[in-house]
Structure formats: structure tokens, C-alpha cells
Amino acid sequence: MGQVSRRVAVGLVSLLALGASGYVYVTKDQLQSTVPTTDALTPRAGEPAPPPADDGAEDILLVGSDARTDAQGNALPARVLRQLRTEANDGAVNTDTMILLRVPKNGGKPSAVSIPRDTWTAIPGRGEAKINSAYGIAKAHFAQALRGQGERDQAKIERDSDTEGRRVLVQAVQDLTQVRIDHYAEINLLGFYLLTEALGGVKVCLNHATEDKDSGANFRRGQQTVSGGEALSFVRQRKNLPRGDLDRIVRQQAFLSSALHQLLSAGTLTSPGTLNDLMDAVHRSLTLDPGLDLLQFAQQARGIASGELTFATIPVITANGRSQDGQSIVQIDLTAVREFVAGLAGRPAPAAAQAPGQSPAGGSSGDSAAVPTAVTGGGAGSGAAPAAAPLLRDSPGVPCVN
């Protein structure tokens, strides 16, 4: 897994860019008709019903996948994979970035809640496993079934099996949080690369110089601009960080915060070339549920980017847990997670969220959960840093992190 790219779900960024310009009013119908959609939110006959729709917020699941295909199911050429600083694989897909965007219906502040990729939780039809495997396992099983039925169109197999993977991922997130996912937006590996290139790079800031051969990270201390393969290395690094995956999540949140700030800065959205590049990236790499209106979401995202959005991570007991079969996992207290997520919409957790107990790997309701990490409005990310040098001060809109 060390070579698999981990990236922030910047579908929100691309939609914001389109929504922040009048240009979108001209191109909205054209854009909406060319973006691939997926029916990932409708349960099949015989499956458990999703949580109640009235959970106090509009909930959008933003997902970053490491698929080596474009949104139409076509395999990426080796040349592109080299630019992405990654490699071809056996078709396995993981969703190593999952952000639940909660927009309270009572006018409260919206929150972007990260779910660590190694969170040990119940996966529909599989039992307990890491949540980032939900998509990939379901996709692989469905693809195998399609081939067994005689399907030979590889692009169609990719598209249809992706839909099945998304369905199972949505169910896993709903089971974990006890909130209904109202909308789904997914960006793939290619999309992250294209979007950062279209923006001319994104400013980031590190408290300390760092290097990691597995991710390709090699960054100096202080503020710098990253794009393309460098940006992927920035958001996927976890080795040599004080808290591993949890600090990587803070990196992803800081990156998204900086990108949102940059998009709203003077001059960024006045270039037709930049907007055309962003639209091309959206077409090639973004997948939405059919009910997600791009213009409406873009306008909503523009309001979110005014500084009111809070980035957070679900409470965890430890990021260094072990499952019963020896896997390295993020151990959680299920009740604490559900209470935390419900509280972001100003409501108590539903009665069904009071889990009576869990396996040792998943934690029990009697354990105390850690305080969630957060990046708020451009503030510095949390996490202990080495004592060799003081933490850097933030530049406007550019959080300094480990």
C-alpha cells in the first residue's frame, strides 16, 4: 500500500471554482450533461433501509479514489501513471480519502469530517474490515460476476463494478455515522493531478522539512507551491509524520483549505483558460449522484469557503491499533463517533447509535475517545511536532502543518 496515492477529495474545489464565476451559468447545462453519474445511493431490494433522511443536515460524501482509470472507465496510459508518481496495479481500488460534508439545516456552521482510511468498522456483506477496502472488495466481486456472465467490454465492467463499490462504501459510511448520505461526489487519481495543474499549483506550508521515499515526498520547511505529482506526494505522505495517518489527514485538510482560499483570490477565476482546464478535469475525473446539481452545490460551496467551514476528524481511540488478524488499524469507539457526527448538526445521536459494545479491535463504549483533530478557517493543523524548531506562523489562507 506504500505506493498507492492518497489524496484529498478536491471535487469540492473544482465545483467551487465553477460556481464562483458567472461563466458557469453559460456552461452549466453542458457541464451537467457530460459529468458521469452513479446510482450509489439507492438500496437494492432486500437491503436494509438507510438511516432516516431527517438527520438535521444535508450530507455529501466526498471521496478520493486511487483508480487507474478515468471517469469513463478507460485505463490510464503508463506515461500518465509515471507523471502521477504511481504505478499500474491489478485493478484494486481503495478510497483513501473520505470526507463527510455536513451542512446543518438550522443555519449552523458546516463541517468537513475526515474518516481515516484504516478505520476498523462493519462492512456490509463482509464483516469488520478497514473502511477504505469497502469499495474495492465489492467492486472486485461484482467485476468477477460480470465476467462470469460473459461481459467482455472492459470499460463497461469498470463502470458497473465501480457503481457497486460506491454503493457498499456509502452503506459502510452510513452504518458508521448513522446519518443518511444525501449526495455523492468522487474524484479519481487523474482528477487530482489535473485540478492542481489547472490552478497553477497550491500553496502549502510545513513546520519542518520532511522526506519519504514511499510517497515521493521531499519538502523543505516553510511555504511552497505544489502541483501534479508533488501535490499527490504532499497529501499521501504518512511516514516520518508524528501521528502517521492522522497527520496525513491534517495535511489533506490544510491542502483543501489553501486551495479554496486560492480559488477565491483575485485573478484566479478571471482566466477562461483556467476555467476550461477545470471543466475538462471535472469531465474526465469527477463522478456524481444524479441528484447533485452542480450549480446549486457550487453556490453552496462558495458560501462554505467564506471561512465558516470547520475541518475535523472523527474521534479515534488510537491510530496504532491491531485487528484480531494482525492488521494495523485505526481503532474507534462507535458510540463516540456517532455522537460526534450527530452533534455537528446540533442534534443528539439517535437511539440506534448507542452501540451496546464492539469487538476488541473496534473499541467499546466504555473507552475514552481522543479529541478529534481539526483545521479551522486556515488555522494550523493539530499534532505534536518535533521540538527542534518552533512552529511556523500561518500565511493568509495557508495553514502550516507537520
Short mmCIF file of C-alpha atoms in Angstrom, two decimals:
data_model
loop_
_atom_site.label_atom_id
_atom_site.label_comp_id
_atom_site.label_asym_id
_atom_site.label_seq_id
_atom_site.Cartn_x
_atom_site.Cartn_y
_atom_site.Cartn_z
CA MET A 1 0.00 0.00 0.00
CA GLY A 2 3.01 2.31 0.40
CA GLN A 3 2.99 3.20 -3.31
CA VAL A 4 -0.75 3.85 -3.51
CA SER A 5 -1.54 7.56 -3.76
CA ARG A 6 -3.61 9.14 -1.02
CA ARG A 7 -5.21 12.42 -1.92
CA VAL A 8 -7.74 14.90 -0.65
CA ALA A 9 -11.16 14.83 -2.29
CA VAL A 10 -10.93 18.07 -4.24
CA GLY A 11 -14.16 17.58 -6.15
CA LEU A 12 -15.37 20.32 -3.81
CA VAL A 13 -12.60 22.59 -5.09
CA SER A 14 -13.45 22.09 -8.74
CA LEU A 15 -17.15 22.71 -8.17
CA LEU A 16 -16.37 25.81 -6.16
CA ALA A 17 -14.26 27.19 -8.99
CA LEU A 18 -17.10 26.78 -11.44
CA GLY A 19 -19.69 28.20 -9.06
CA ALA A 20 -17.68 31.29 -8.17
CA SER A 21 -17.86 32.66 -11.71
CA GLY A 22 -20.75 33.77 -13.89
CA TYR A 23 -19.18 31.57 -16.54
CA VAL A 24 -20.93 28.60 -15.02
CA TYR A 25 -24.35 29.98 -15.93
CA VAL A 26 -23.44 29.69 -19.59
CA THR A 27 -21.90 26.23 -19.36
CA LYS A 28 -23.95 24.62 -16.60
CA ASP A 29 -26.23 22.54 -18.80
CA GLN A 30 -23.34 21.42 -20.98
CA LEU A 31 -21.22 20.55 -17.95
CA GLN A 32 -24.02 18.73 -16.10
CA SER A 33 -24.72 16.57 -19.12
CA THR A 34 -21.10 15.48 -19.55
CA VAL A 35 -20.25 14.60 -15.95
CA PRO A 36 -20.63 10.84 -15.28
CA THR A 37 -23.23 9.92 -12.68
CA THR A 38 -23.66 6.92 -10.42
CA ASP A 39 -26.68 5.44 -8.69
CA ALA A 40 -24.82 4.75 -5.46
CA LEU A 41 -27.47 5.98 -3.04
CA THR A 42 -30.43 3.70 -3.83
CA PRO A 43 -30.64 0.49 -1.77
CA ARG A 44 -31.43 -2.67 -3.67
CA ALA A 45 -34.42 -4.85 -2.86
CA GLY A 46 -33.87 -6.76 0.35
CA GLU A 47 -31.12 -4.47 1.66
CA PRO A 48 -31.52 -2.62 4.98
CA ALA A 49 -33.09 0.82 4.72
CA PRO A 50 -30.70 3.79 5.11
CA PRO A 51 -30.84 6.00 8.23
CA PRO A 52 -33.73 8.50 8.43
CA ALA A 53 -33.49 11.35 5.93
CA ASP A 54 -34.19 14.00 8.58
CA ASP A 55 -30.88 13.95 10.46
CA GLY A 56 -30.51 17.71 10.78
CA ALA A 57 -28.13 18.30 7.85
CA GLU A 58 -27.52 17.87 4.16
CA ASP A 59 -24.75 15.29 3.96
CA ILE A 60 -22.39 15.00 0.99
CA LEU A 61 -19.79 12.23 0.86
CA LEU A 62 -16.62 13.41 -0.89
CA VAL A 63 -14.39 10.52 -1.95
CA GLY A 64 -10.90 10.31 -3.43
CA SER A 65 -10.19 7.01 -5.16
CA ASP A 66 -6.88 5.61 -6.41
CA ALA A 67 -8.44 4.18 -9.58
CA ARG A 68 -6.04 3.90 -12.53
CA THR A 69 -8.90 4.69 -14.92
CA ASP A 70 -10.68 7.86 -15.96
CA ALA A 71 -14.33 8.57 -15.14
CA GLN A 72 -15.42 6.74 -18.29
CA GLY A 73 -13.65 3.52 -17.22
CA ASN A 74 -10.71 3.82 -19.61
CA ALA A 75 -7.30 2.72 -18.31
CA LEU A 76 -4.69 5.45 -17.81
CA PRO A 77 -1.60 5.04 -20.01
CA ALA A 78 1.78 4.25 -18.45
CA ARG A 79 3.04 7.76 -19.32
CA VAL A 80 0.31 9.35 -17.19
CA LEU A 81 0.94 6.94 -14.32
CA ARG A 82 4.60 7.96 -14.30
CA GLN A 83 3.57 11.62 -14.09
CA LEU A 84 1.33 10.72 -11.17
CA ARG A 85 4.29 9.04 -9.42
CA THR A 86 2.34 5.83 -9.12
CA GLU A 87 2.13 2.54 -10.96
CA ALA A 88 -0.33 0.21 -12.60
CA ASN A 89 -1.97 -2.34 -10.32
CA ASP A 90 -4.22 -5.38 -10.59
CA GLY A 91 -7.37 -3.27 -10.73
CA ALA A 92 -7.82 -2.99 -6.96
CA VAL A 93 -9.34 0.31 -5.83
CA ASN A 94 -9.13 1.90 -2.41
CA THR A 95 -10.84 5.04 -1.16
CA ASP A 96 -8.11 6.50 0.98
CA THR A 97 -9.79 9.91 1.28
CA MET A 98 -13.33 10.10 2.68
CA ILE A 99 -14.78 13.43 3.82
CA LEU A 100 -18.34 13.81 5.06
CA LEU A 101 -19.52 17.37 4.40
CA ARG A 102 -22.31 18.20 6.87
CA VAL A 103 -24.32 21.37 6.20
CA PRO A 104 -26.78 21.89 9.10
CA LYS A 105 -30.31 22.80 8.09
CA ASN A 106 -30.63 25.16 11.07
CA GLY A 107 -28.07 27.57 9.65
CA GLY A 108 -25.18 26.31 11.79
CA LYS A 109 -21.61 26.16 10.60
CA PRO A 110 -20.84 23.42 8.07
CA SER A 111 -18.19 20.80 8.84
CA ALA A 112 -15.94 18.63 6.69
CA VAL A 113 -15.30 15.45 8.68
CA SER A 114 -12.49 13.12 7.61
CA ILE A 115 -12.76 9.36 8.13
CA PRO A 116 -9.32 7.71 8.45
CA ARG A 117 -8.79 5.10 5.74
CA ASP A 118 -7.81 2.37 8.24
CA THR A 119 -10.89 2.85 10.44
CA TRP A 120 -11.93 -0.65 11.57
CA THR A 121 -15.68 -0.93 11.14
CA ALA A 122 -18.50 -3.10 9.80
CA ILE A 123 -18.51 -3.54 6.02
CA PRO A 124 -21.85 -4.72 4.54
CA GLY A 125 -21.58 -8.32 3.43
CA ARG A 126 -18.04 -8.75 4.74
CA GLY A 127 -17.90 -8.26 8.50
CA GLU A 128 -15.34 -5.98 10.12
CA ALA A 129 -12.55 -4.55 7.97
CA LYS A 130 -10.80 -1.30 7.10
CA ILE A 131 -13.30 1.15 5.69
CA ASN A 132 -11.12 2.02 2.69
CA SER A 133 -11.47 -1.58 1.46
CA ALA A 134 -15.28 -1.45 1.18
CA TYR A 135 -15.30 -0.01 -2.34
CA GLY A 136 -12.51 -2.20 -3.71
CA ILE A 137 -13.73 -5.57 -2.41
CA ALA A 138 -17.29 -5.02 -3.62
CA LYS A 139 -16.02 -3.78 -6.98
CA ALA A 140 -13.77 -6.82 -7.46
CA HIS A 141 -16.54 -9.30 -6.63
CA PHE A 142 -19.02 -7.59 -8.95
CA ALA A 143 -16.49 -7.38 -11.80
CA GLN A 144 -15.78 -11.09 -11.44
CA ALA A 145 -19.51 -11.83 -11.61
CA LEU A 146 -19.90 -9.73 -14.78
CA ARG A 147 -17.05 -11.57 -16.47
CA GLY A 148 -18.64 -14.84 -15.42
CA GLN A 149 -21.82 -13.75 -17.19
CA GLY A 150 -19.87 -13.24 -20.41
CA GLU A 151 -19.31 -9.46 -20.34
CA ARG A 152 -16.17 -8.55 -22.32
CA ASP A 153 -16.38 -4.75 -22.56
CA GLN A 154 -13.69 -3.78 -20.03
CA ALA A 155 -14.77 -0.13 -19.77
CA LYS A 156 -18.34 -1.24 -19.01
CA ILE A 157 -17.08 -3.71 -16.40
CA GLU A 158 -15.12 -0.88 -14.77
CA ARG A 159 -18.11 1.47 -14.73
CA ASP A 160 -20.65 -1.05 -13.45
CA SER A 161 -18.35 -2.53 -10.81
CA ASP A 162 -17.41 0.99 -9.66
CA THR A 163 -21.10 1.67 -9.04
CA GLU A 164 -21.34 -1.45 -6.86
CA GLY A 165 -18.22 -0.41 -4.94
CA ARG A 166 -19.66 3.04 -4.31
CA ARG A 167 -22.94 1.58 -3.05
CA VAL A 168 -21.18 -0.56 -0.47
CA LEU A 169 -18.95 2.34 0.60
CA VAL A 170 -21.99 4.59 1.10
CA GLN A 171 -23.64 1.88 3.20
CA ALA A 172 -20.50 1.47 5.30
CA VAL A 173 -20.28 5.22 5.99
CA GLN A 174 -23.99 5.36 6.84
CA ASP A 175 -23.63 2.41 9.21
CA LEU A 176 -20.61 4.03 10.84
CA THR A 177 -22.09 7.50 11.31
CA GLN A 178 -25.84 6.79 11.43
CA VAL A 179 -26.50 9.69 9.04
CA ARG A 180 -28.00 9.33 5.55
CA ILE A 181 -25.75 10.30 2.66
CA ASP A 182 -27.77 12.73 0.54
CA HIS A 183 -25.22 13.21 -2.24
CA TYR A 184 -22.04 11.58 -3.51
CA ALA A 185 -19.03 13.14 -5.28
CA GLU A 186 -15.91 11.19 -6.23
CA ILE A 187 -12.67 12.31 -7.84
CA ASN A 188 -10.07 9.89 -9.14
CA LEU A 189 -6.28 9.90 -9.25
CA LEU A 190 -6.11 11.67 -12.61
CA GLY A 191 -8.51 14.37 -11.46
CA PHE A 192 -6.42 15.46 -8.52
CA TYR A 193 -3.43 15.86 -10.82
CA LEU A 194 -5.38 17.81 -13.46
CA LEU A 195 -7.03 20.12 -10.94
CA THR A 196 -3.80 21.13 -9.24
CA GLU A 197 -2.22 21.73 -12.65
CA ALA A 198 -5.18 23.88 -13.73
CA LEU A 199 -4.77 26.01 -10.62
CA GLY A 200 -1.08 26.51 -11.29
CA GLY A 201 -0.27 24.71 -8.06
CA VAL A 202 -1.48 25.09 -4.47
CA LYS A 203 0.42 26.82 -1.66
CA VAL A 204 1.29 24.67 1.34
CA CYS A 205 3.37 25.22 4.47
CA LEU A 206 5.36 22.75 6.56
CA ASN A 207 6.67 23.25 10.08
CA HIS A 208 9.65 21.02 9.32
CA ALA A 209 11.46 19.62 6.31
CA THR A 210 10.42 16.05 5.56
CA GLU A 211 11.17 13.17 3.20
CA ASP A 212 9.51 9.83 2.43
CA LYS A 213 10.65 7.58 -0.40
CA ASP A 214 7.42 5.57 -0.48
CA SER A 215 5.25 8.57 -1.28
CA GLY A 216 7.92 10.51 -3.15
CA ALA A 217 7.72 13.35 -0.61
CA ASN A 218 10.77 15.61 -0.36
CA PHE A 219 9.80 19.00 1.01
CA ARG A 220 11.63 21.82 2.72
CA ARG A 221 10.44 23.72 5.76
CA GLY A 222 8.19 26.67 5.14
CA GLN A 223 5.76 27.77 2.43
CA GLN A 224 5.97 26.34 -1.09
CA THR A 225 3.76 25.64 -4.09
CA VAL A 226 2.99 22.06 -5.15
CA SER A 227 1.13 20.66 -8.14
CA GLY A 228 0.74 17.42 -10.07
CA GLY A 229 2.91 14.61 -8.73
CA GLU A 230 4.34 16.81 -5.96
CA ALA A 231 0.84 17.60 -4.70
CA LEU A 232 0.00 13.90 -4.63
CA SER A 233 3.16 13.24 -2.60
CA PHE A 234 2.23 16.03 -0.18
CA VAL A 235 -1.22 14.63 0.64
CA ARG A 236 -0.28 10.94 0.65
CA GLN A 237 2.81 11.04 2.93
CA ARG A 238 2.38 9.32 6.29
CA LYS A 239 5.86 8.04 7.16
CA ASN A 240 8.04 10.39 9.24
CA LEU A 241 4.96 12.24 10.49
CA PRO A 242 4.46 12.35 14.29
CA ARG A 243 0.99 10.76 14.13
CA GLY A 244 1.12 8.90 10.83
CA ASP A 245 -2.29 8.71 9.15
CA LEU A 246 -3.85 11.30 11.45
CA ASP A 247 -1.25 13.90 10.46
CA ARG A 248 -1.74 12.95 6.82
CA ILE A 249 -5.43 13.77 7.23
CA VAL A 250 -4.46 17.18 8.64
CA ARG A 251 -2.26 17.62 5.55
CA GLN A 252 -5.24 16.87 3.32
CA GLN A 253 -7.46 19.28 5.22
CA ALA A 254 -4.82 22.03 5.07
CA PHE A 255 -4.38 21.46 1.34
CA LEU A 256 -8.10 21.79 0.70
CA SER A 257 -8.32 24.90 2.90
CA SER A 258 -5.48 26.53 0.95
CA ALA A 259 -6.95 25.56 -2.42
CA LEU A 260 -10.34 27.05 -1.50
CA HIS A 261 -8.66 30.28 -0.41
CA GLN A 262 -6.62 30.41 -3.60
CA LEU A 263 -9.67 29.90 -5.81
CA LEU A 264 -11.40 32.91 -4.26
CA SER A 265 -8.33 35.13 -4.55
CA ALA A 266 -8.32 37.94 -7.07
CA GLY A 267 -7.43 36.82 -10.58
CA THR A 268 -7.73 33.06 -10.13
CA LEU A 269 -11.16 32.79 -11.71
CA THR A 270 -10.85 35.51 -14.36
CA SER A 271 -8.91 33.34 -16.79
CA PRO A 272 -11.05 31.49 -19.38
CA GLY A 273 -8.13 29.10 -19.85
CA THR A 274 -8.15 28.14 -16.17
CA LEU A 275 -11.89 27.59 -16.19
CA ASN A 276 -11.70 25.49 -19.34
CA ASP A 277 -8.96 23.37 -17.76
CA LEU A 278 -11.08 22.90 -14.65
CA MET A 279 -14.10 21.90 -16.71
CA ASP A 280 -12.01 19.37 -18.60
CA ALA A 281 -10.73 17.94 -15.32
CA VAL A 282 -14.28 17.64 -13.98
CA HIS A 283 -15.43 15.80 -17.11
CA ARG A 284 -12.52 13.35 -17.03
CA SER A 285 -12.37 12.62 -13.34
CA LEU A 286 -15.49 13.52 -11.36
CA THR A 287 -18.46 11.22 -10.71
CA LEU A 288 -21.65 12.43 -9.01
CA ASP A 289 -25.00 11.05 -7.98
CA PRO A 290 -27.74 12.13 -10.44
CA GLY A 291 -29.45 14.35 -7.87
CA LEU A 292 -26.43 16.56 -7.18
CA ASP A 293 -26.98 19.80 -9.10
CA LEU A 294 -23.60 21.29 -9.95
CA LEU A 295 -24.69 24.92 -9.89
CA GLN A 296 -26.57 24.60 -6.61
CA PHE A 297 -23.66 22.79 -4.99
CA ALA A 298 -21.16 25.28 -6.39
CA GLN A 299 -23.10 28.20 -4.93
CA GLN A 300 -23.32 26.38 -1.61
CA ALA A 301 -19.60 25.63 -1.67
CA ARG A 302 -18.85 29.28 -2.38
CA GLY A 303 -20.66 30.23 0.81
CA ILE A 304 -18.84 27.50 2.72
CA ALA A 305 -15.49 28.91 1.63
CA SER A 306 -16.20 32.24 3.37
CA GLY A 307 -14.30 30.96 6.40
CA GLU A 308 -17.15 29.27 8.23
CA LEU A 309 -16.18 25.71 7.25
CA THR A 310 -14.62 23.61 10.02
CA PHE A 311 -12.38 20.66 9.17
CA ALA A 312 -12.38 17.80 11.68
CA THR A 313 -11.65 14.08 12.01
CA ILE A 314 -13.86 11.51 13.71
CA PRO A 315 -12.77 10.65 17.28
CA VAL A 316 -10.33 7.75 17.47
CA ILE A 317 -9.01 5.68 20.37
CA THR A 318 -5.69 5.00 18.68
CA ALA A 319 -4.20 5.10 15.19
CA ASN A 320 -1.86 2.24 16.18
CA GLY A 321 -4.39 -0.50 16.88
CA ARG A 322 -4.26 -4.12 15.78
CA SER A 323 -7.12 -6.23 14.48
CA GLN A 324 -7.54 -9.80 15.63
CA ASP A 325 -5.88 -10.97 12.40
CA GLY A 326 -2.89 -8.68 12.94
CA GLN A 327 -3.67 -5.74 10.65
CA SER A 328 -2.64 -2.20 11.59
CA ILE A 329 -5.88 -0.31 12.12
CA VAL A 330 -7.44 2.89 13.45
CA GLN A 331 -9.45 1.86 16.50
CA ILE A 332 -12.65 3.76 17.24
CA ASP A 333 -15.40 3.99 19.81
CA LEU A 334 -18.52 3.61 17.67
CA THR A 335 -20.81 5.42 20.09
CA ALA A 336 -18.40 8.37 20.36
CA VAL A 337 -18.17 8.64 16.56
CA ARG A 338 -21.94 8.71 16.14
CA GLU A 339 -22.43 11.23 18.95
CA PHE A 340 -19.72 13.47 17.47
CA VAL A 341 -21.18 13.41 13.95
CA ALA A 342 -24.74 13.99 15.21
CA GLY A 343 -23.55 16.91 17.32
CA LEU A 344 -22.24 18.72 14.22
CA ALA A 345 -25.86 19.19 13.16
CA GLY A 346 -26.90 20.28 16.64
CA ARG A 347 -28.69 17.05 17.48
CA PRO A 348 -28.12 14.16 19.87
CA ALA A 349 -27.20 10.81 18.38
CA PRO A 350 -30.25 8.65 17.54
CA ALA A 351 -31.10 5.84 19.92
CA ALA A 352 -29.86 3.27 17.39
CA ALA A 353 -26.42 4.87 17.59
CA GLN A 354 -25.92 3.77 21.17
CA ALA A 355 -23.88 0.69 20.35
CA PRO A 356 -24.06 -1.87 23.16
CA GLY A 357 -20.47 -3.00 22.52
CA GLN A 358 -17.88 -3.85 19.91
CA SER A 359 -15.10 -6.29 19.27
CA PRO A 360 -11.76 -5.52 20.93
CA ALA A 361 -10.40 -4.20 17.63
CA GLY A 362 -13.28 -1.76 17.27
CA GLY A 363 -13.24 -0.49 20.82
CA SER A 364 -16.07 -0.46 23.32
CA SER A 365 -18.41 2.21 24.50
CA GLY A 366 -16.55 2.33 27.77
CA ASP A 367 -13.30 3.53 26.19
CA SER A 368 -12.49 7.21 26.05
CA ALA A 369 -12.05 8.58 22.52
CA ALA A 370 -9.38 11.06 21.56
CA VAL A 371 -10.32 14.65 20.77
CA PRO A 372 -10.90 14.99 17.00
CA THR A 373 -8.20 16.77 15.01
CA ALA A 374 -9.22 19.86 13.10
CA VAL A 375 -8.10 22.63 10.77
CA THR A 376 -10.44 25.59 11.06
CA GLY A 377 -10.52 28.57 8.74
CA GLY A 378 -6.84 28.37 7.86
CA GLY A 379 -5.56 27.59 11.35
CA ALA A 380 -2.60 25.28 11.97
CA GLY A 381 -3.18 21.57 12.00
CA SER A 382 -3.06 19.70 15.28
CA GLY A 383 -0.50 17.10 16.25
CA ALA A 384 2.74 17.17 18.21
CA ALA A 385 5.71 18.47 16.23
CA PRO A 386 9.43 17.81 16.87
CA ALA A 387 10.90 20.18 19.41
CA ALA A 388 13.93 21.08 17.25
CA ALA A 389 12.31 24.21 15.80
CA PRO A 390 9.32 26.40 16.64
CA LEU A 391 6.12 26.04 14.65
CA LEU A 392 5.77 28.45 11.77
CA ARG A 393 3.08 31.12 11.66
CA ASP A 394 0.31 30.73 9.10
CA SER A 395 0.25 32.84 5.96
CA PRO A 396 -3.24 34.05 4.99
CA GLY A 397 -5.21 31.00 3.89
CA VAL A 398 -2.19 28.66 4.06
CA PRO A 399 -2.16 26.52 7.23
CA CYS A 400 1.27 25.34 8.41
CA VAL A 401 1.25 21.64 9.32
CA ASN A 402 3.63 18.79 10.12
#
